[in-house]
Amino acid sequence: CSNDSEEDMFGDFDSFSGNDSLLAQVDDIEHKYLQGNSMDIKVAGDIILGTLQSGIHQKKQDTSSTSEDKVVLKADKEDAFQMNENDPVDSNQEPTESVLDDLPSSQLLYFEKIDELSSGSRISPVSERRNKCIDSSSDKIRSPSPFCPDDRHRNRPIDFCSDLKKCDLFKTESLKDHLKSAMTGNAKAQTLQVSKTKQLKEAVLSEEICVARKTIESSSVDIGPFYGLPSKVKDLFRQFRGIETLYEWQHDCLMLESLQQRNNLIYSLPTSGGKTLVAEIIILQELLCRQKDVLMILPYVAIVQEKVWILGLSSFGIELGFLVEEYAGSKGRFPPIKRRIKKSLYIATIEKGHALVNSLIETERINDLGLVVVDELHMLGEGIRGATLEITLAKILYTSKNTQIIGMSATLSNVGDLQKFLQAEYYTNNFRPVELKEYIKIRDTIYAVDSKTENGFTFSRLLNFKYSSNLEKADPDHIIALVTEVIPKYSCLIFCPTKKNCENVASMVCKYLKKEFRAHREKEKQDLIKNLKNIGNGSVCPVLMQTIPFGIAYHHSGLTNDERKSIEEAYSTGVLCLLTCTATLAAGVNLPARRVILRAPYVANDFLKKNQYKQMIGRAGRAGLDSAGESILIVQEKDKHLVQDLVNSPLENCYSNLLLELTKGMQSLLLSLVGLKIAVTLEEVDNFMCSTLLGVQQQLLSKEKSLSEVIKDGLENLIEKGLVKGRISEKDHNSKCVLTITPLGKATYKGSIDLAYCNLLYRELKKGLEGLVLESNLHLLYLATPYDMTSNCSPDWMIYLRQFNQLSAAEQKVADIVGVPESFITKKASGQAIRKNVDSAVVNRLYLSFVLYTLLKETNIWSVSEKFHMSRGYVQNLLNSAASFTSCVLHFCEELEEFWVYKALLAELTKQLTYCVKTELIPLMEVAGVLEARAKQLYNAGYKTLAHLANANPETLVKMIEHLSLRQAKQIVSSARV
């Protein structure tokens, strides 16, 4: 900017000349107070700063022309310039950090110069702050958040007094000249070009959030534009979910007095009733209005990933200024990063949620967690995962009185016990957006389920489909007749008892469908097959090759992650109209259908439970697409009475599993209670246990042992294993004897290691230190292979021998070190008798480590599954479990100084197992929602780093990457930027 243009640099108001300019006023004030005492100088500083602020604000008022701009000015004035004179000054706070957050670099240089003059050679806090800003933001000072966390300190006027007292600045150089120089520098500096419309929207959003926050804190009846949230939230639900209005029950639930008072709440509605939307609105209230972190616990990894990306919570975070962090599999940081401004939504599986809560308690940050939302609360009654969920919730209830808990489920029975455990109120409603009609089929007759009749069924209709004798033999259950009534126009799910049955039914149906079915969306189906070929490096399952042209596919755990995701996407968009699936889909991702068929009332060999039945039939009926949903249960004559009991019986009760899963339940809980110092005496442990679901259901314990005796036995077992130190005896039962955790005990609970294996893991890691073979990662992979997968492994001995012979001499030494000699493998392969006993668990574990070793070398699940005669789904599950367990072993080693050597090795191995791709693809795989096939596409298109993706244009991505929608492209770019 040349000198000629300086006069017009600040428009009509603040030119460098003229008696009425801001600098002229500064000049007058400076001269007026320059000769005064120190108090006058302080007053001068205050007045000058006040003049600057009022001048800037007046400038904004003069240039505004619309009523909307006045909202911006109001937000600017109240949020950016207003200071509470009574605010206490935090003496521990860095004096310049908050104040200088948003100043331009030229002003930072000016304040730094004053500071240097006043303090000689010392480095000023201003300079230090500026260096931090430059380092972290590539020479750009961080912009303020568009929201309104407490900004009172950040924008407090700077006290010039102390510096002005120490120097003779006013005598040597005019303040006017400094301001003139600073303002010129600001004018020259390049700033981001932000449209006035965007500024207006951000200011309105900031204002609304502030209002909503004040409203919620004051528990006012007037809850603001959208349940205490800014109107932008409503726009985002419309944009990302297509939701225009809430159901009446959702409004009633959000207006409950218990929620206004922040009491814990359990609510239950049928599947597809809209439970999740209520939870998400409560989550946003906590994040934006109360400025607290939130934990959302979901049952499965696939659902966590769906919630983070497919359902767009990450997009909400980007738009509204909070972070969405995935805690599933090997992903998640413990403890999470403590952030100064932005709040975090942690979306976690049950196991990762527990580890996260442990880390927050240990670092005394549990009160940062304002809300915990649990989906599928009935999981409390399901095995080890139920025990882990119970432990997590009990710890939150015991350690934080400020954390609200919201639980939801479609299948709850003994709600009274759950209410008592969670200290919660209960809301229920039978609303369903689409009517569900339940039927059963016996032979060729369909009956409607009717609880009012004596036997529970009423005649509905006869099937109208002509069967040839051959077709009758192939399809005795008339599945083809049932599916052709709805497909291809509508969608259909068939739940089958086993994975093999899924594939057989899919093959059978497509064999007898008319050729016209192939013509329906033919191109998209060919694209799907092409995509599956890319995923399998040229290989596609023969069954899928046969069924997909007819719009049919199977869905079970035998698919790889990429295959499953592609099939789910094709079904959601209508390319596939029929899925044959196992019961896991009912509890997994949301894939509704017009008609749901239950192939038989069994899951594997077990008769169907009412909860499972309700979850399966709950998939029938798609809100906004169908007027009604239908479920048809195919029943054999021999099962008729069992099915009558099933459809008319109440839901199963939810019982504590702490005792059923001893090492992962009760003993694991006791260990972490002592380790986290939640309870360190027997009396404290007793008190804690009374607040668990087990404590609520004590009457269900066997009469042989009381809860206190069970606790005492558990603690003695921990002492025996060397995980806890202390003394427990009959006479000490009510004593204050303090229990302490040992280093091994601490490593065990922090690594989430099953207590059944912790001593074995320690011994094997210790032995590894004596001679860890580092020629390859085989030895390390053996140590990181999950113990709990060995029992389901049946080695093929010829393959075992072949893989062993392909190893180098050093790698073969690993087998000897772990206790599997070559002679044992050779004799097994040749069928000879074995005299020497070899631990079968070690043998199986080494075999699985061979699978993982081959997988990391070839990075192709298809080829490895064929090589080891395993299903690709099993290999995928092994890989996922190994990645998760390796992460646990890493945390275990971090707590034991003697295992320092493993830390770097395991950190790298965790990453390799998590992504199982070539090294160059790993950065792209770290973008949430990007799997291997997509990463290859991106890499081949030239997007090779996170920076490439972060700077990509989503519309360009769509053009360059096959089968990529604009929404997916936007999510990928957003994730890379985060």
PDB file of N, CA and C in Angstrom, residues 752-817:
ATOM      1  N   SER A 752      -6.914 -53.500  29.365  1.00  0.00           N
ATOM      2  CA  SER A 752      -8.174 -54.245  29.181  1.00  0.00           C
ATOM      3  C   SER A 752      -7.892 -55.699  28.831  1.00  0.00           C
ATOM      4  N   ILE A 753      -6.924 -56.294  29.534  1.00  0.00           N
ATOM      5  CA  ILE A 753      -6.558 -57.695  29.309  1.00  0.00           C
ATOM      6  C   ILE A 753      -7.445 -58.586  30.169  1.00  0.00           C
ATOM      7  N   ASP A 754      -7.942 -59.660  29.582  1.00  0.00           N
ATOM      8  CA  ASP A 754      -8.738 -60.628  30.326  1.00  0.00           C
ATOM      9  C   ASP A 754      -7.874 -61.203  31.447  1.00  0.00           C
ATOM     10  N   LEU A 755      -8.404 -61.200  32.667  1.00  0.00           N
ATOM     11  CA  LEU A 755      -7.633 -61.681  33.807  1.00  0.00           C
ATOM     12  C   LEU A 755      -7.250 -63.150  33.677  1.00  0.00           C
ATOM     13  N   ALA A 756      -7.967 -63.883  32.840  1.00  0.00           N
ATOM     14  CA  ALA A 756      -7.641 -65.293  32.630  1.00  0.00           C
ATOM     15  C   ALA A 756      -6.306 -65.452  31.906  1.00  0.00           C
ATOM     16  N   TYR A 757      -5.864 -64.407  31.198  1.00  0.00           N
ATOM     17  CA  TYR A 757      -4.650 -64.502  30.384  1.00  0.00           C
ATOM     18  C   TYR A 757      -3.529 -63.558  30.819  1.00  0.00           C
ATOM     19  N   CYS A 758      -3.752 -62.695  31.800  1.00  0.00           N
ATOM     20  CA  CYS A 758      -2.780 -61.640  32.083  1.00  0.00           C
ATOM     21  C   CYS A 758      -1.418 -62.192  32.523  1.00  0.00           C
ATOM     22  N   ASN A 759      -1.409 -63.233  33.379  1.00  0.00           N
ATOM     23  CA  ASN A 759      -0.134 -63.797  33.820  1.00  0.00           C
ATOM     24  C   ASN A 759       0.580 -64.513  32.688  1.00  0.00           C
ATOM     25  N   LEU A 760      -0.196 -65.189  31.843  1.00  0.00           N
ATOM     26  CA  LEU A 760       0.383 -65.869  30.684  1.00  0.00           C
ATOM     27  C   LEU A 760       0.997 -64.854  29.721  1.00  0.00           C
ATOM     28  N   LEU A 761       0.289 -63.768  29.464  1.00  0.00           N
ATOM     29  CA  LEU A 761       0.813 -62.719  28.583  1.00  0.00           C
ATOM     30  C   LEU A 761       2.107 -62.148  29.145  1.00  0.00           C
ATOM     31  N   TYR A 762       2.126 -61.901  30.456  1.00  0.00           N
ATOM     32  CA  TYR A 762       3.342 -61.351  31.089  1.00  0.00           C
ATOM     33  C   TYR A 762       4.523 -62.310  30.900  1.00  0.00           C
ATOM     34  N   ARG A 763       4.290 -63.601  31.122  1.00  0.00           N
ATOM     35  CA  ARG A 763       5.382 -64.583  30.991  1.00  0.00           C
ATOM     36  C   ARG A 763       5.895 -64.640  29.551  1.00  0.00           C
ATOM     37  N   GLU A 764       4.971 -64.607  28.584  1.00  0.00           N
ATOM     38  CA  GLU A 764       5.394 -64.706  27.180  1.00  0.00           C
ATOM     39  C   GLU A 764       6.143 -63.457  26.726  1.00  0.00           C
ATOM     40  N   LEU A 765       5.697 -62.293  27.181  1.00  0.00           N
ATOM     41  CA  LEU A 765       6.426 -61.065  26.846  1.00  0.00           C
ATOM     42  C   LEU A 765       7.805 -61.065  27.500  1.00  0.00           C
ATOM     43  N   LYS A 766       7.875 -61.554  28.733  1.00  0.00           N
ATOM     44  CA  LYS A 766       9.157 -61.639  29.456  1.00  0.00           C
ATOM     45  C   LYS A 766      10.104 -62.584  28.732  1.00  0.00           C
ATOM     46  N   LYS A 767       9.577 -63.728  28.303  1.00  0.00           N
ATOM     47  CA  LYS A 767      10.393 -64.693  27.567  1.00  0.00           C
ATOM     48  C   LYS A 767      10.866 -64.108  26.238  1.00  0.00           C
ATOM     49  N   GLY A 768      10.000 -63.299  25.619  1.00  0.00           N
ATOM     50  CA  GLY A 768      10.354 -62.664  24.357  1.00  0.00           C
ATOM     51  C   GLY A 768      11.546 -61.733  24.481  1.00  0.00           C
ATOM     52  N   LEU A 769      11.709 -61.126  25.649  1.00  0.00           N
ATOM     53  CA  LEU A 769      12.848 -60.221  25.865  1.00  0.00           C
ATOM     54  C   LEU A 769      14.179 -60.968  25.786  1.00  0.00           C
ATOM     55  N   GLU A 770      14.161 -62.262  26.114  1.00  0.00           N
ATOM     56  CA  GLU A 770      15.400 -63.053  26.112  1.00  0.00           C
ATOM     57  C   GLU A 770      15.885 -63.333  24.695  1.00  0.00           C
ATOM     58  N   GLY A 771      14.971 -63.358  23.734  1.00  0.00           N
ATOM     59  CA  GLY A 771      15.409 -63.648  22.362  1.00  0.00           C
ATOM     60  C   GLY A 771      14.327 -63.365  21.346  1.00  0.00           C
ATOM     61  N   LEU A 772      13.905 -62.096  21.263  1.00  0.00           N
ATOM     62  CA  LEU A 772      12.868 -61.715  20.305  1.00  0.00           C
ATOM     63  C   LEU A 772      13.444 -61.748  18.892  1.00  0.00           C
ATOM     64  N   VAL A 773      12.853 -62.543  18.023  1.00  0.00           N
ATOM     65  CA  VAL A 773      13.322 -62.662  16.642  1.00  0.00           C
ATOM     66  C   VAL A 773      12.769 -61.489  15.842  1.00  0.00           C
ATOM     67  N   LEU A 774      13.652 -60.619  15.382  1.00  0.00           N
ATOM     68  CA  LEU A 774      13.234 -59.397  14.700  1.00  0.00           C
ATOM     69  C   LEU A 774      13.537 -59.410  13.202  1.00  0.00           C
ATOM     70  N   GLU A 775      13.915 -60.588  12.691  1.00  0.00           N
ATOM     71  CA  GLU A 775      14.159 -60.663  11.247  1.00  0.00           C
ATOM     72  C   GLU A 775      12.884 -60.343  10.477  1.00  0.00           C
ATOM     73  N   SER A 776      11.749 -60.757  11.040  1.00  0.00           N
ATOM     74  CA  SER A 776      10.447 -60.403  10.484  1.00  0.00           C
ATOM     75  C   SER A 776       9.524 -60.139  11.671  1.00  0.00           C
ATOM     76  N   ASN A 777       8.249 -59.841  11.386  1.00  0.00           N
ATOM     77  CA  ASN A 777       7.327 -59.549  12.491  1.00  0.00           C
ATOM     78  C   ASN A 777       6.560 -60.785  12.959  1.00  0.00           C
ATOM     79  N   LEU A 778       6.996 -61.995  12.567  1.00  0.00           N
ATOM     80  CA  LEU A 778       6.289 -63.220  12.934  1.00  0.00           C
ATOM     81  C   LEU A 778       6.239 -63.414  14.451  1.00  0.00           C
ATOM     82  N   HIS A 779       7.383 -63.236  15.124  1.00  0.00           N
ATOM     83  CA  HIS A 779       7.429 -63.438  16.575  1.00  0.00           C
ATOM     84  C   HIS A 779       6.516 -62.430  17.277  1.00  0.00           C
ATOM     85  N   LEU A 780       6.580 -61.214  16.829  1.00  0.00           N
ATOM     86  CA  LEU A 780       5.735 -60.162  17.413  1.00  0.00           C
ATOM     87  C   LEU A 780       4.251 -60.464  17.154  1.00  0.00           C
ATOM     88  N   LEU A 781       3.944 -60.977  15.968  1.00  0.00           N
ATOM     89  CA  LEU A 781       2.556 -61.331  15.643  1.00  0.00           C
ATOM     90  C   LEU A 781       2.045 -62.447  16.543  1.00  0.00           C
ATOM     91  N   TYR A 782       2.924 -63.403  16.860  1.00  0.00           N
ATOM     92  CA  TYR A 782       2.507 -64.469  17.773  1.00  0.00           C
ATOM     93  C   TYR A 782       2.102 -63.873  19.118  1.00  0.00           C
ATOM     94  N   LEU A 783       2.908 -62.948  19.637  1.00  0.00           N
ATOM     95  CA  LEU A 783       2.599 -62.324  20.928  1.00  0.00           C
ATOM     96  C   LEU A 783       1.326 -61.483  20.871  1.00  0.00           C
ATOM     97  N   ALA A 784       0.946 -61.047  19.668  1.00  0.00           N
ATOM     98  CA  ALA A 784      -0.225 -60.177  19.515  1.00  0.00           C
ATOM     99  C   ALA A 784      -1.449 -60.921  18.992  1.00  0.00           C
ATOM    100  N   THR A 785      -1.360 -62.247  18.863  1.00  0.00           N
ATOM    101  CA  THR A 785      -2.515 -63.038  18.408  1.00  0.00           C
ATOM    102  C   THR A 785      -3.459 -63.271  19.581  1.00  0.00           C
ATOM    103  N   PRO A 786      -4.748 -62.962  19.423  1.00  0.00           N
ATOM    104  CA  PRO A 786      -5.692 -63.055  20.554  1.00  0.00           C
ATOM    105  C   PRO A 786      -5.800 -64.476  21.103  1.00  0.00           C
ATOM    106  N   TYR A 787      -5.756 -64.587  22.421  1.00  0.00           N
ATOM    107  CA  TYR A 787      -5.877 -65.900  23.072  1.00  0.00           C
ATOM    108  C   TYR A 787      -7.255 -66.511  22.855  1.00  0.00           C
ATOM    109  N   ASP A 788      -8.287 -65.662  22.846  1.00  0.00           N
ATOM    110  CA  ASP A 788      -9.646 -66.206  22.823  1.00  0.00           C
ATOM    111  C   ASP A 788     -10.069 -66.741  21.459  1.00  0.00           C
ATOM    112  N   MET A 789      -9.210 -66.635  20.439  1.00  0.00           N
ATOM    113  CA  MET A 789      -9.566 -67.182  19.126  1.00  0.00           C
ATOM    114  C   MET A 789      -8.969 -68.564  18.904  1.00  0.00           C
ATOM    115  N   THR A 790      -8.119 -69.006  19.828  1.00  0.00           N
ATOM    116  CA  THR A 790      -7.440 -70.293  19.614  1.00  0.00           C
ATOM    117  C   THR A 790      -8.383 -71.478  19.762  1.00  0.00           C
ATOM    118  N   SER A 791      -9.397 -71.350  20.613  1.00  0.00           N
ATOM    119  CA  SER A 791     -10.294 -72.485  20.866  1.00  0.00           C
ATOM    120  C   SER A 791     -11.131 -72.841  19.639  1.00  0.00           C
ATOM    121  N   ASN A 792     -11.366 -71.873  18.750  1.00  0.00           N
ATOM    122  CA  ASN A 792     -12.181 -72.123  17.550  1.00  0.00           C
ATOM    123  C   ASN A 792     -11.338 -72.470  16.331  1.00  0.00           C
ATOM    124  N   CYS A 793     -10.045 -72.680  16.541  1.00  0.00           N
ATOM    125  CA  CYS A 793      -9.131 -72.918  15.416  1.00  0.00           C
ATOM    126  C   CYS A 793      -8.854 -74.415  15.274  1.00  0.00           C
ATOM    127  N   SER A 794      -8.991 -74.916  14.059  1.00  0.00           N
ATOM    128  CA  SER A 794      -8.660 -76.321  13.760  1.00  0.00           C
ATOM    129  C   SER A 794      -7.663 -76.330  12.619  1.00  0.00           C
ATOM    130  N   PRO A 795      -6.361 -76.442  12.922  1.00  0.00           N
ATOM    131  CA  PRO A 795      -5.340 -76.340  11.870  1.00  0.00           C
ATOM    132  C   PRO A 795      -5.452 -77.455  10.833  1.00  0.00           C
ATOM    133  N   ASP A 796      -5.201 -77.089   9.581  1.00  0.00           N
ATOM    134  CA  ASP A 796      -5.011 -78.072   8.519  1.00  0.00           C
ATOM    135  C   ASP A 796      -3.518 -78.389   8.544  1.00  0.00           C
ATOM    136  N   TRP A 797      -3.152 -79.642   8.920  1.00  0.00           N
ATOM    137  CA  TRP A 797      -1.746 -79.935   9.213  1.00  0.00           C
ATOM    138  C   TRP A 797      -0.857 -79.892   7.974  1.00  0.00           C
ATOM    139  N   MET A 798      -1.389 -80.223   6.823  1.00  0.00           N
ATOM    140  CA  MET A 798      -0.579 -80.119   5.595  1.00  0.00           C
ATOM    141  C   MET A 798      -0.273 -78.657   5.283  1.00  0.00           C
ATOM    142  N   ILE A 799      -1.277 -77.798   5.462  1.00  0.00           N
ATOM    143  CA  ILE A 799      -1.048 -76.358   5.253  1.00  0.00           C
ATOM    144  C   ILE A 799      -0.068 -75.839   6.304  1.00  0.00           C
ATOM    145  N   TYR A 800      -0.227 -76.310   7.548  1.00  0.00           N
ATOM    146  CA  TYR A 800       0.671 -75.907   8.648  1.00  0.00           C
ATOM    147  C   TYR A 800       2.129 -76.212   8.267  1.00  0.00           C
ATOM    148  N   LEU A 801       2.364 -77.468   7.808  1.00  0.00           N
ATOM    149  CA  LEU A 801       3.726 -77.887   7.442  1.00  0.00           C
ATOM    150  C   LEU A 801       4.249 -77.091   6.256  1.00  0.00           C
ATOM    151  N   ARG A 802       3.372 -76.879   5.238  1.00  0.00           N
ATOM    152  CA  ARG A 802       3.789 -76.129   4.050  1.00  0.00           C
ATOM    153  C   ARG A 802       4.199 -74.709   4.417  1.00  0.00           C
ATOM    154  N   GLN A 803       3.404 -74.043   5.272  1.00  0.00           N
ATOM    155  CA  GLN A 803       3.730 -72.681   5.686  1.00  0.00           C
ATOM    156  C   GLN A 803       5.008 -72.649   6.517  1.00  0.00           C
ATOM    157  N   PHE A 804       5.196 -73.655   7.366  1.00  0.00           N
ATOM    158  CA  PHE A 804       6.410 -73.709   8.185  1.00  0.00           C
ATOM    159  C   PHE A 804       7.650 -73.838   7.299  1.00  0.00           C
ATOM    160  N   ASN A 805       7.566 -74.702   6.285  1.00  0.00           N
ATOM    161  CA  ASN A 805       8.723 -74.933   5.405  1.00  0.00           C
ATOM    162  C   ASN A 805       9.073 -73.712   4.558  1.00  0.00           C
ATOM    163  N   GLN A 806       8.106 -72.815   4.380  1.00  0.00           N
ATOM    164  CA  GLN A 806       8.375 -71.603   3.593  1.00  0.00           C
ATOM    165  C   GLN A 806       9.058 -70.506   4.418  1.00  0.00           C
ATOM    166  N   LEU A 807       9.161 -70.706   5.730  1.00  0.00           N
ATOM    167  CA  LEU A 807       9.800 -69.715   6.597  1.00  0.00           C
ATOM    168  C   LEU A 807      11.311 -69.804   6.488  1.00  0.00           C
ATOM    169  N   SER A 808      11.982 -68.702   6.792  1.00  0.00           N
ATOM    170  CA  SER A 808      13.447 -68.702   6.857  1.00  0.00           C
ATOM    171  C   SER A 808      13.879 -69.442   8.123  1.00  0.00           C
ATOM    172  N   ALA A 809      15.181 -69.723   8.227  1.00  0.00           N
ATOM    173  CA  ALA A 809      15.696 -70.448   9.397  1.00  0.00           C
ATOM    174  C   ALA A 809      15.421 -69.675  10.683  1.00  0.00           C
ATOM    175  N   ALA A 810      15.611 -68.361  10.635  1.00  0.00           N
ATOM    176  CA  ALA A 810      15.374 -67.528  11.828  1.00  0.00           C
ATOM    177  C   ALA A 810      13.899 -67.548  12.209  1.00  0.00           C
ATOM    178  N   GLU A 811      13.022 -67.513  11.206  1.00  0.00           N
ATOM    179  CA  GLU A 811      11.578 -67.530  11.484  1.00  0.00           C
ATOM    180  C   GLU A 811      11.134 -68.881  12.034  1.00  0.00           C
ATOM    181  N   GLN A 812      11.761 -69.966  11.523  1.00  0.00           N
ATOM    182  CA  GLN A 812      11.429 -71.294  12.045  1.00  0.00           C
ATOM    183  C   GLN A 812      11.826 -71.427  13.511  1.00  0.00           C
ATOM    184  N   LYS A 813      12.837 -70.644  13.896  1.00  0.00           N
ATOM    185  CA  LYS A 813      13.281 -70.660  15.290  1.00  0.00           C
ATOM    186  C   LYS A 813      12.175 -70.148  16.232  1.00  0.00           C
ATOM    187  N   VAL A 814      11.299 -69.277  15.699  1.00  0.00           N
ATOM    188  CA  VAL A 814      10.195 -68.743  16.508  1.00  0.00           C
ATOM    189  C   VAL A 814       9.319 -69.893  17.011  1.00  0.00           C
ATOM    190  N   ALA A 815       9.050 -70.878  16.141  1.00  0.00           N
ATOM    191  CA  ALA A 815       8.217 -72.018  16.534  1.00  0.00           C
ATOM    192  C   ALA A 815       8.844 -72.767  17.702  1.00  0.00           C
ATOM    193  N   ASP A 816      10.166 -72.955  17.654  1.00  0.00           N
ATOM    194  CA  ASP A 816      10.862 -73.624  18.765  1.00  0.00           C
ATOM    195  C   ASP A 816      10.779 -72.812  20.045  1.00  0.00           C
ATOM    196  N   ILE A 817      10.940 -71.485  19.919  1.00  0.00           N
ATOM    197  CA  ILE A 817      10.929 -70.609  21.095  1.00  0.00           C
ATOM    198  C   ILE A 817       9.590 -70.663  21.811  1.00  0.00           C
TER     199      ILE A 817
END
